[in-house]
Amino acid sequence: MIAGKIQHAYAAGLPPAMAQALAQALAANPAQKAPGSYVLQEEKLLMNVMQFATQHAQEKCAELHRDYIDIQILLEGKEQIRYGVAGSERECGEWHKEEDYQLCKYIEAEQVLLMEPGMFAVFMPGEPHKPGCFAEKAGEIKKVVLKLHRSALQA
């Protein structure tokens, strides 16, 4: 997991492909877009704009991906993202190959990241994460989740 503020993304040490994906998504002005999915580079970079109410962490499952890197950007509100290192996911359900995700009941040695507007967090394939958890109390958030195919790092 890598985290930072958008205006200081260079300080996070992002590989060029991730930095370019972040810049391309921000250039698309996601704060002005309606919730939905947008293709930025066919099969390589997808942008999901989301708006929803945060929930208590115990009400949510962790998610895991194999092919896509998640770059999560918080636009409005506050959220906690619970996460763990690769291999810390427990009690996982079936793998959804087409959508590239698996849900897991919990994360061993779970860590907590408090996200505020203007922050981003990167989760590599195999790193379990549970976004959309409320910080102090439930509230509405707007965020962008970029899906960058792992092959972009091999280019």
PDB file of N, CA, C and O in Angstrom, residues 67-131:
ATOM      1  N   ASP A  67      -5.513  -8.864 -11.032  1.00  0.00           N
ATOM      2  CA  ASP A  67      -5.019  -8.273 -12.270  1.00  0.00           C
ATOM      3  C   ASP A  67      -4.917  -6.756 -12.250  1.00  0.00           C
ATOM      4  O   ASP A  67      -4.157  -6.182 -13.029  1.00  0.00           O
ATOM      5  N   TYR A  68      -5.694  -6.096 -11.399  1.00  0.00           N
ATOM      6  CA  TYR A  68      -5.725  -4.643 -11.400  1.00  0.00           C
ATOM      7  C   TYR A  68      -5.222  -4.047 -10.095  1.00  0.00           C
ATOM      8  O   TYR A  68      -5.501  -4.559  -9.014  1.00  0.00           O
ATOM      9  N   ILE A  69      -4.481  -2.963 -10.231  1.00  0.00           N
ATOM     10  CA  ILE A  69      -4.025  -2.155  -9.104  1.00  0.00           C
ATOM     11  C   ILE A  69      -5.146  -1.160  -8.828  1.00  0.00           C
ATOM     12  O   ILE A  69      -5.675  -0.547  -9.755  1.00  0.00           O
ATOM     13  N   ASP A  70      -5.524  -1.007  -7.571  1.00  0.00           N
ATOM     14  CA  ASP A  70      -6.519  -0.006  -7.178  1.00  0.00           C
ATOM     15  C   ASP A  70      -5.800   1.263  -6.755  1.00  0.00           C
ATOM     16  O   ASP A  70      -4.951   1.225  -5.867  1.00  0.00           O
ATOM     17  N   ILE A  71      -6.156   2.379  -7.381  1.00  0.00           N
ATOM     18  CA  ILE A  71      -5.692   3.688  -6.939  1.00  0.00           C
ATOM     19  C   ILE A  71      -6.942   4.444  -6.513  1.00  0.00           C
ATOM     20  O   ILE A  71      -7.756   4.805  -7.354  1.00  0.00           O
ATOM     21  N   GLN A  72      -7.110   4.619  -5.213  1.00  0.00           N
ATOM     22  CA  GLN A  72      -8.317   5.226  -4.669  1.00  0.00           C
ATOM     23  C   GLN A  72      -8.026   6.677  -4.308  1.00  0.00           C
ATOM     24  O   GLN A  72      -7.040   6.965  -3.625  1.00  0.00           O
ATOM     25  N   ILE A  73      -8.879   7.575  -4.783  1.00  0.00           N
ATOM     26  CA  ILE A  73      -8.729   9.008  -4.548  1.00  0.00           C
ATOM     27  C   ILE A  73     -10.000   9.511  -3.873  1.00  0.00           C
ATOM     28  O   ILE A  73     -11.096   9.350  -4.424  1.00  0.00           O
ATOM     29  N   LEU A  74      -9.873  10.108  -2.714  1.00  0.00           N
ATOM     30  CA  LEU A  74     -11.045  10.653  -2.028  1.00  0.00           C
ATOM     31  C   LEU A  74     -11.254  12.100  -2.468  1.00  0.00           C
ATOM     32  O   LEU A  74     -10.334  12.919  -2.384  1.00  0.00           O
ATOM     33  N   LEU A  75     -12.466  12.399  -2.945  1.00  0.00           N
ATOM     34  CA  LEU A  75     -12.812  13.735  -3.416  1.00  0.00           C
ATOM     35  C   LEU A  75     -13.568  14.537  -2.361  1.00  0.00           C
ATOM     36  O   LEU A  75     -13.337  15.734  -2.198  1.00  0.00           O
ATOM     37  N   GLU A  76     -14.512  13.886  -1.663  1.00  0.00           N
ATOM     38  CA  GLU A  76     -15.344  14.571  -0.662  1.00  0.00           C
ATOM     39  C   GLU A  76     -15.596  13.645   0.513  1.00  0.00           C
ATOM     40  O   GLU A  76     -15.740  12.434   0.348  1.00  0.00           O
ATOM     41  N   GLY A  77     -15.697  14.225   1.720  1.00  0.00           N
ATOM     42  CA  GLY A  77     -15.998  13.458   2.923  1.00  0.00           C
ATOM     43  C   GLY A  77     -14.747  12.883   3.552  1.00  0.00           C
ATOM     44  O   GLY A  77     -13.625  13.268   3.212  1.00  0.00           O
ATOM     45  N   LYS A  78     -14.954  11.955   4.497  1.00  0.00           N
ATOM     46  CA  LYS A  78     -13.859  11.249   5.165  1.00  0.00           C
ATOM     47  C   LYS A  78     -14.191   9.773   5.171  1.00  0.00           C
ATOM     48  O   LYS A  78     -15.357   9.393   5.297  1.00  0.00           O
ATOM     49  N   GLU A  79     -13.175   8.950   5.087  1.00  0.00           N
ATOM     50  CA  GLU A  79     -13.370   7.508   5.176  1.00  0.00           C
ATOM     51  C   GLU A  79     -12.147   6.862   5.792  1.00  0.00           C
ATOM     52  O   GLU A  79     -11.043   7.416   5.745  1.00  0.00           O
ATOM     53  N   GLN A  80     -12.356   5.696   6.339  1.00  0.00           N
ATOM     54  CA  GLN A  80     -11.258   4.836   6.737  1.00  0.00           C
ATOM     55  C   GLN A  80     -11.165   3.737   5.697  1.00  0.00           C
ATOM     56  O   GLN A  80     -12.188   3.246   5.220  1.00  0.00           O
ATOM     57  N   ILE A  81      -9.942   3.377   5.368  1.00  0.00           N
ATOM     58  CA  ILE A  81      -9.717   2.181   4.569  1.00  0.00           C
ATOM     59  C   ILE A  81      -8.944   1.235   5.476  1.00  0.00           C
ATOM     60  O   ILE A  81      -7.875   1.572   5.974  1.00  0.00           O
ATOM     61  N   ARG A  82      -9.519   0.074   5.710  1.00  0.00           N
ATOM     62  CA  ARG A  82      -8.836  -0.973   6.476  1.00  0.00           C
ATOM     63  C   ARG A  82      -8.065  -1.794   5.456  1.00  0.00           C
ATOM     64  O   ARG A  82      -8.559  -2.067   4.362  1.00  0.00           O
ATOM     65  N   TYR A  83      -6.851  -2.221   5.798  1.00  0.00           N
ATOM     66  CA  TYR A  83      -6.041  -2.959   4.828  1.00  0.00           C
ATOM     67  C   TYR A  83      -5.042  -3.870   5.534  1.00  0.00           C
ATOM     68  O   TYR A  83      -4.838  -3.783   6.749  1.00  0.00           O
ATOM     69  N   GLY A  84      -4.429  -4.728   4.738  1.00  0.00           N
ATOM     70  CA  GLY A  84      -3.409  -5.633   5.247  1.00  0.00           C
ATOM     71  C   GLY A  84      -2.389  -5.936   4.167  1.00  0.00           C
ATOM     72  O   GLY A  84      -2.558  -5.560   3.008  1.00  0.00           O
ATOM     73  N   VAL A  85      -1.347  -6.635   4.569  1.00  0.00           N
ATOM     74  CA  VAL A  85      -0.315  -7.031   3.610  1.00  0.00           C
ATOM     75  C   VAL A  85      -0.797  -8.244   2.813  1.00  0.00           C
ATOM     76  O   VAL A  85      -1.736  -8.935   3.219  1.00  0.00           O
ATOM     77  N   ALA A  86      -0.161  -8.495   1.707  1.00  0.00           N
ATOM     78  CA  ALA A  86      -0.508  -9.666   0.884  1.00  0.00           C
ATOM     79  C   ALA A  86      -0.434 -10.925   1.748  1.00  0.00           C
ATOM     80  O   ALA A  86       0.498 -11.109   2.518  1.00  0.00           O
ATOM     81  N   GLY A  87      -1.439 -11.755   1.638  1.00  0.00           N
ATOM     82  CA  GLY A  87      -1.504 -13.000   2.396  1.00  0.00           C
ATOM     83  C   GLY A  87      -2.223 -12.877   3.721  1.00  0.00           C
ATOM     84  O   GLY A  87      -2.383 -13.871   4.428  1.00  0.00           O
ATOM     85  N   SER A  88      -2.693 -11.675   4.088  1.00  0.00           N
ATOM     86  CA  SER A  88      -3.368 -11.491   5.376  1.00  0.00           C
ATOM     87  C   SER A  88      -4.885 -11.635   5.293  1.00  0.00           C
ATOM     88  O   SER A  88      -5.573 -11.549   6.304  1.00  0.00           O
ATOM     89  N   GLU A  89      -5.409 -11.868   4.103  1.00  0.00           N
ATOM     90  CA  GLU A  89      -6.853 -12.051   3.937  1.00  0.00           C
ATOM     91  C   GLU A  89      -7.273 -13.401   4.518  1.00  0.00           C
ATOM     92  O   GLU A  89      -6.526 -14.368   4.456  1.00  0.00           O
ATOM     93  N   ARG A  90      -8.481 -13.441   5.095  1.00  0.00           N
ATOM     94  CA  ARG A  90      -8.983 -14.664   5.722  1.00  0.00           C
ATOM     95  C   ARG A  90     -10.453 -14.890   5.357  1.00  0.00           C
ATOM     96  O   ARG A  90     -11.198 -13.947   5.166  1.00  0.00           O
ATOM     97  N   GLU A  91     -10.829 -16.168   5.304  1.00  0.00           N
ATOM     98  CA  GLU A  91     -12.207 -16.593   5.032  1.00  0.00           C
ATOM     99  C   GLU A  91     -12.759 -15.927   3.771  1.00  0.00           C
ATOM    100  O   GLU A  91     -13.723 -15.176   3.816  1.00  0.00           O
ATOM    101  N   CYS A  92     -12.121 -16.235   2.663  1.00  0.00           N
ATOM    102  CA  CYS A  92     -12.491 -15.620   1.394  1.00  0.00           C
ATOM    103  C   CYS A  92     -13.530 -16.438   0.631  1.00  0.00           C
ATOM    104  O   CYS A  92     -13.554 -17.661   0.717  1.00  0.00           O
ATOM    105  N   GLY A  93     -14.352 -15.745  -0.089  1.00  0.00           N
ATOM    106  CA  GLY A  93     -15.383 -16.364  -0.920  1.00  0.00           C
ATOM    107  C   GLY A  93     -14.820 -16.732  -2.286  1.00  0.00           C
ATOM    108  O   GLY A  93     -13.604 -16.747  -2.500  1.00  0.00           O
ATOM    109  N   GLU A  94     -15.723 -16.978  -3.210  1.00  0.00           N
ATOM    110  CA  GLU A  94     -15.314 -17.397  -4.550  1.00  0.00           C
ATOM    111  C   GLU A  94     -14.647 -16.255  -5.304  1.00  0.00           C
ATOM    112  O   GLU A  94     -14.899 -15.083  -5.031  1.00  0.00           O
ATOM    113  N   TRP A  95     -13.790 -16.632  -6.243  1.00  0.00           N
ATOM    114  CA  TRP A  95     -13.095 -15.676  -7.084  1.00  0.00           C
ATOM    115  C   TRP A  95     -13.990 -15.293  -8.257  1.00  0.00           C
ATOM    116  O   TRP A  95     -14.539 -16.158  -8.930  1.00  0.00           O
ATOM    117  N   HIS A  96     -14.143 -14.001  -8.531  1.00  0.00           N
ATOM    118  CA  HIS A  96     -14.927 -13.487  -9.658  1.00  0.00           C
ATOM    119  C   HIS A  96     -13.937 -13.005 -10.723  1.00  0.00           C
ATOM    120  O   HIS A  96     -13.527 -11.841 -10.723  1.00  0.00           O
ATOM    121  N   LYS A  97     -13.568 -13.928 -11.593  1.00  0.00           N
ATOM    122  CA  LYS A  97     -12.506 -13.676 -12.579  1.00  0.00           C
ATOM    123  C   LYS A  97     -12.824 -12.498 -13.498  1.00  0.00           C
ATOM    124  O   LYS A  97     -11.985 -11.633 -13.696  1.00  0.00           O
ATOM    125  N   GLU A  98     -14.017 -12.448 -14.057  1.00  0.00           N
ATOM    126  CA  GLU A  98     -14.375 -11.393 -15.011  1.00  0.00           C
ATOM    127  C   GLU A  98     -14.300  -9.999 -14.397  1.00  0.00           C
ATOM    128  O   GLU A  98     -13.885  -9.053 -15.046  1.00  0.00           O
ATOM    129  N   GLU A  99     -14.701  -9.877 -13.130  1.00  0.00           N
ATOM    130  CA  GLU A  99     -14.699  -8.575 -12.452  1.00  0.00           C
ATOM    131  C   GLU A  99     -13.427  -8.358 -11.634  1.00  0.00           C
ATOM    132  O   GLU A  99     -13.267  -7.308 -11.004  1.00  0.00           O
ATOM    133  N   ASP A 100     -12.550  -9.345 -11.594  1.00  0.00           N
ATOM    134  CA  ASP A 100     -11.275  -9.279 -10.885  1.00  0.00           C
ATOM    135  C   ASP A 100     -11.437  -8.896  -9.413  1.00  0.00           C
ATOM    136  O   ASP A 100     -10.867  -7.921  -8.942  1.00  0.00           O
ATOM    137  N   TYR A 101     -12.215  -9.709  -8.698  1.00  0.00           N
ATOM    138  CA  TYR A 101     -12.298  -9.475  -7.254  1.00  0.00           C
ATOM    139  C   TYR A 101     -12.682 -10.739  -6.502  1.00  0.00           C
ATOM    140  O   TYR A 101     -13.262 -11.660  -7.049  1.00  0.00           O
ATOM    141  N   GLN A 102     -12.346 -10.717  -5.234  1.00  0.00           N
ATOM    142  CA  GLN A 102     -12.709 -11.756  -4.281  1.00  0.00           C
ATOM    143  C   GLN A 102     -13.009 -11.029  -2.974  1.00  0.00           C
ATOM    144  O   GLN A 102     -12.295 -10.093  -2.605  1.00  0.00           O
ATOM    145  N   LEU A 103     -14.065 -11.441  -2.283  1.00  0.00           N
ATOM    146  CA  LEU A 103     -14.418 -10.838  -0.997  1.00  0.00           C
ATOM    147  C   LEU A 103     -13.967 -11.749   0.135  1.00  0.00           C
ATOM    148  O   LEU A 103     -14.063 -12.968   0.031  1.00  0.00           O
ATOM    149  N   CYS A 104     -13.479 -11.133   1.199  1.00  0.00           N
ATOM    150  CA  CYS A 104     -12.965 -11.869   2.356  1.00  0.00           C
ATOM    151  C   CYS A 104     -13.592 -11.302   3.626  1.00  0.00           C
ATOM    152  O   CYS A 104     -13.829 -10.098   3.720  1.00  0.00           O
ATOM    153  N   LYS A 105     -13.841 -12.178   4.615  1.00  0.00           N
ATOM    154  CA  LYS A 105     -14.511 -11.751   5.845  1.00  0.00           C
ATOM    155  C   LYS A 105     -13.659 -10.836   6.700  1.00  0.00           C
ATOM    156  O   LYS A 105     -14.171  -9.919   7.309  1.00  0.00           O
ATOM    157  N   TYR A 106     -12.355 -11.111   6.779  1.00  0.00           N
ATOM    158  CA  TYR A 106     -11.529 -10.217   7.588  1.00  0.00           C
ATOM    159  C   TYR A 106     -10.071 -10.255   7.160  1.00  0.00           C
ATOM    160  O   TYR A 106      -9.658 -11.079   6.348  1.00  0.00           O
ATOM    161  N   ILE A 107      -9.326  -9.312   7.723  1.00  0.00           N
ATOM    162  CA  ILE A 107      -7.907  -9.145   7.426  1.00  0.00           C
ATOM    163  C   ILE A 107      -7.134  -9.335   8.730  1.00  0.00           C
ATOM    164  O   ILE A 107      -7.412  -8.667   9.724  1.00  0.00           O
ATOM    165  N   GLU A 108      -6.188 -10.253   8.719  1.00  0.00           N
ATOM    166  CA  GLU A 108      -5.349 -10.479   9.898  1.00  0.00           C
ATOM    167  C   GLU A 108      -4.398  -9.290  10.083  1.00  0.00           C
ATOM    168  O   GLU A 108      -3.847  -8.776   9.112  1.00  0.00           O
ATOM    169  N   ALA A 109      -4.229  -8.840  11.328  1.00  0.00           N
ATOM    170  CA  ALA A 109      -3.361  -7.701  11.661  1.00  0.00           C
ATOM    171  C   ALA A 109      -3.748  -6.466  10.841  1.00  0.00           C
ATOM    172  O   ALA A 109      -2.900  -5.748  10.308  1.00  0.00           O
ATOM    173  N   GLU A 110      -5.046  -6.222  10.772  1.00  0.00           N
ATOM    174  CA  GLU A 110      -5.608  -5.124   9.990  1.00  0.00           C
ATOM    175  C   GLU A 110      -5.036  -3.769  10.403  1.00  0.00           C
ATOM    176  O   GLU A 110      -4.862  -3.486  11.584  1.00  0.00           O
ATOM    177  N   GLN A 111      -4.730  -2.949   9.412  1.00  0.00           N
ATOM    178  CA  GLN A 111      -4.243  -1.581   9.609  1.00  0.00           C
ATOM    179  C   GLN A 111      -5.341  -0.611   9.188  1.00  0.00           C
ATOM    180  O   GLN A 111      -6.259  -0.990   8.452  1.00  0.00           O
ATOM    181  N   VAL A 112      -5.225   0.649   9.621  1.00  0.00           N
ATOM    182  CA  VAL A 112      -6.250   1.644   9.308  1.00  0.00           C
ATOM    183  C   VAL A 112      -5.599   2.877   8.690  1.00  0.00           C
ATOM    184  O   VAL A 112      -4.612   3.397   9.215  1.00  0.00           O
ATOM    185  N   LEU A 113      -6.164   3.348   7.591  1.00  0.00           N
ATOM    186  CA  LEU A 113      -5.741   4.579   6.932  1.00  0.00           C
ATOM    187  C   LEU A 113      -6.919   5.538   6.936  1.00  0.00           C
ATOM    188  O   LEU A 113      -7.996   5.193   6.438  1.00  0.00           O
ATOM    189  N   LEU A 114      -6.735   6.732   7.478  1.00  0.00           N
ATOM    190  CA  LEU A 114      -7.777   7.759   7.454  1.00  0.00           C
ATOM    191  C   LEU A 114      -7.588   8.581   6.190  1.00  0.00           C
ATOM    192  O   LEU A 114      -6.538   9.192   5.984  1.00  0.00           O
ATOM    193  N   MET A 115      -8.613   8.579   5.351  1.00  0.00           N
ATOM    194  CA  MET A 115      -8.559   9.310   4.090  1.00  0.00           C
ATOM    195  C   MET A 115      -9.361  10.600   4.219  1.00  0.00           C
ATOM    196  O   MET A 115     -10.492  10.588   4.716  1.00  0.00           O
ATOM    197  N   GLU A 116      -8.765  11.688   3.744  1.00  0.00           N
ATOM    198  CA  GLU A 116      -9.423  12.983   3.685  1.00  0.00           C
ATOM    199  C   GLU A 116      -9.372  13.453   2.237  1.00  0.00           C
ATOM    200  O   GLU A 116      -8.545  12.962   1.455  1.00  0.00           O
ATOM    201  N   PRO A 117     -10.217  14.414   1.855  1.00  0.00           N
ATOM    202  CA  PRO A 117     -10.215  14.874   0.464  1.00  0.00           C
ATOM    203  C   PRO A 117      -8.810  15.269  -0.002  1.00  0.00           C
ATOM    204  O   PRO A 117      -8.052  15.913   0.722  1.00  0.00           O
ATOM    205  N   GLY A 118      -8.484  14.820  -1.211  1.00  0.00           N
ATOM    206  CA  GLY A 118      -7.184  15.124  -1.787  1.00  0.00           C
ATOM    207  C   GLY A 118      -6.136  14.057  -1.523  1.00  0.00           C
ATOM    208  O   GLY A 118      -5.004  14.185  -1.974  1.00  0.00           O
ATOM    209  N   MET A 119      -6.508  12.996  -0.823  1.00  0.00           N
ATOM    210  CA  MET A 119      -5.569  11.903  -0.576  1.00  0.00           C
ATOM    211  C   MET A 119      -5.807  10.761  -1.554  1.00  0.00           C
ATOM    212  O   MET A 119      -6.919  10.596  -2.068  1.00  0.00           O
ATOM    213  N   PHE A 120      -4.756   9.975  -1.775  1.00  0.00           N
ATOM    214  CA  PHE A 120      -4.882   8.767  -2.587  1.00  0.00           C
ATOM    215  C   PHE A 120      -4.248   7.605  -1.841  1.00  0.00           C
ATOM    216  O   PHE A 120      -3.394   7.783  -0.971  1.00  0.00           O
ATOM    217  N   ALA A 121      -4.697   6.403  -2.191  1.00  0.00           N
ATOM    218  CA  ALA A 121      -4.122   5.173  -1.647  1.00  0.00           C
ATOM    219  C   ALA A 121      -4.037   4.165  -2.783  1.00  0.00           C
ATOM    220  O   ALA A 121      -4.973   4.039  -3.578  1.00  0.00           O
ATOM    221  N   VAL A 122      -2.914   3.462  -2.857  1.00  0.00           N
ATOM    222  CA  VAL A 122      -2.677   2.457  -3.905  1.00  0.00           C
ATOM    223  C   VAL A 122      -2.629   1.081  -3.256  1.00  0.00           C
ATOM    224  O   VAL A 122      -1.891   0.873  -2.295  1.00  0.00           O
ATOM    225  N   PHE A 123      -3.412   0.164  -3.791  1.00  0.00           N
ATOM    226  CA  PHE A 123      -3.411  -1.222  -3.324  1.00  0.00           C
ATOM    227  C   PHE A 123      -3.021  -2.108  -4.501  1.00  0.00           C
ATOM    228  O   PHE A 123      -3.697  -2.120  -5.528  1.00  0.00           O
ATOM    229  N   MET A 124      -1.933  -2.835  -4.324  1.00  0.00           N
ATOM    230  CA  MET A 124      -1.422  -3.714  -5.360  1.00  0.00           C
ATOM    231  C   MET A 124      -2.238  -5.008  -5.398  1.00  0.00           C
ATOM    232  O   MET A 124      -2.895  -5.353  -4.411  1.00  0.00           O
ATOM    233  N   PRO A 125      -2.197  -5.738  -6.525  1.00  0.00           N
ATOM    234  CA  PRO A 125      -2.864  -7.035  -6.555  1.00  0.00           C
ATOM    235  C   PRO A 125      -2.385  -7.899  -5.384  1.00  0.00           C
ATOM    236  O   PRO A 125      -1.189  -7.920  -5.064  1.00  0.00           O
ATOM    237  N   GLY A 126      -3.327  -8.545  -4.719  1.00  0.00           N
ATOM    238  CA  GLY A 126      -3.005  -9.401  -3.587  1.00  0.00           C
ATOM    239  C   GLY A 126      -3.057  -8.716  -2.242  1.00  0.00           C
ATOM    240  O   GLY A 126      -2.967  -9.379  -1.211  1.00  0.00           O
ATOM    241  N   GLU A 127      -3.201  -7.394  -2.205  1.00  0.00           N
ATOM    242  CA  GLU A 127      -3.287  -6.662  -0.941  1.00  0.00           C
ATOM    243  C   GLU A 127      -4.752  -6.457  -0.574  1.00  0.00           C
ATOM    244  O   GLU A 127      -5.466  -5.714  -1.262  1.00  0.00           O
ATOM    245  N   PRO A 128      -5.229  -7.104   0.503  1.00  0.00           N
ATOM    246  CA  PRO A 128      -6.636  -6.948   0.884  1.00  0.00           C
ATOM    247  C   PRO A 128      -6.901  -5.547   1.427  1.00  0.00           C
ATOM    248  O   PRO A 128      -6.067  -4.977   2.134  1.00  0.00           O
ATOM    249  N   HIS A 129      -8.059  -5.009   1.059  1.00  0.00           N
ATOM    250  CA  HIS A 129      -8.434  -3.680   1.527  1.00  0.00           C
ATOM    251  C   HIS A 129      -9.949  -3.590   1.662  1.00  0.00           C
ATOM    252  O   HIS A 129     -10.691  -4.254   0.955  1.00  0.00           O
ATOM    253  N   LYS A 130     -10.362  -2.769   2.602  1.00  0.00           N
ATOM    254  CA  LYS A 130     -11.774  -2.597   2.913  1.00  0.00           C
ATOM    255  C   LYS A 130     -12.072  -1.089   2.929  1.00  0.00           C
ATOM    256  O   LYS A 130     -11.990  -0.434   3.956  1.00  0.00           O
ATOM    257  N   PRO A 131     -12.388  -0.521   1.751  1.00  0.00           N
ATOM    258  CA  PRO A 131     -12.672   0.911   1.680  1.00  0.00           C
ATOM    259  C   PRO A 131     -14.100   1.219   2.123  1.00  0.00           C
ATOM    260  O   PRO A 131     -14.918   0.322   2.312  1.00  0.00           O
TER     261      PRO A 131
END
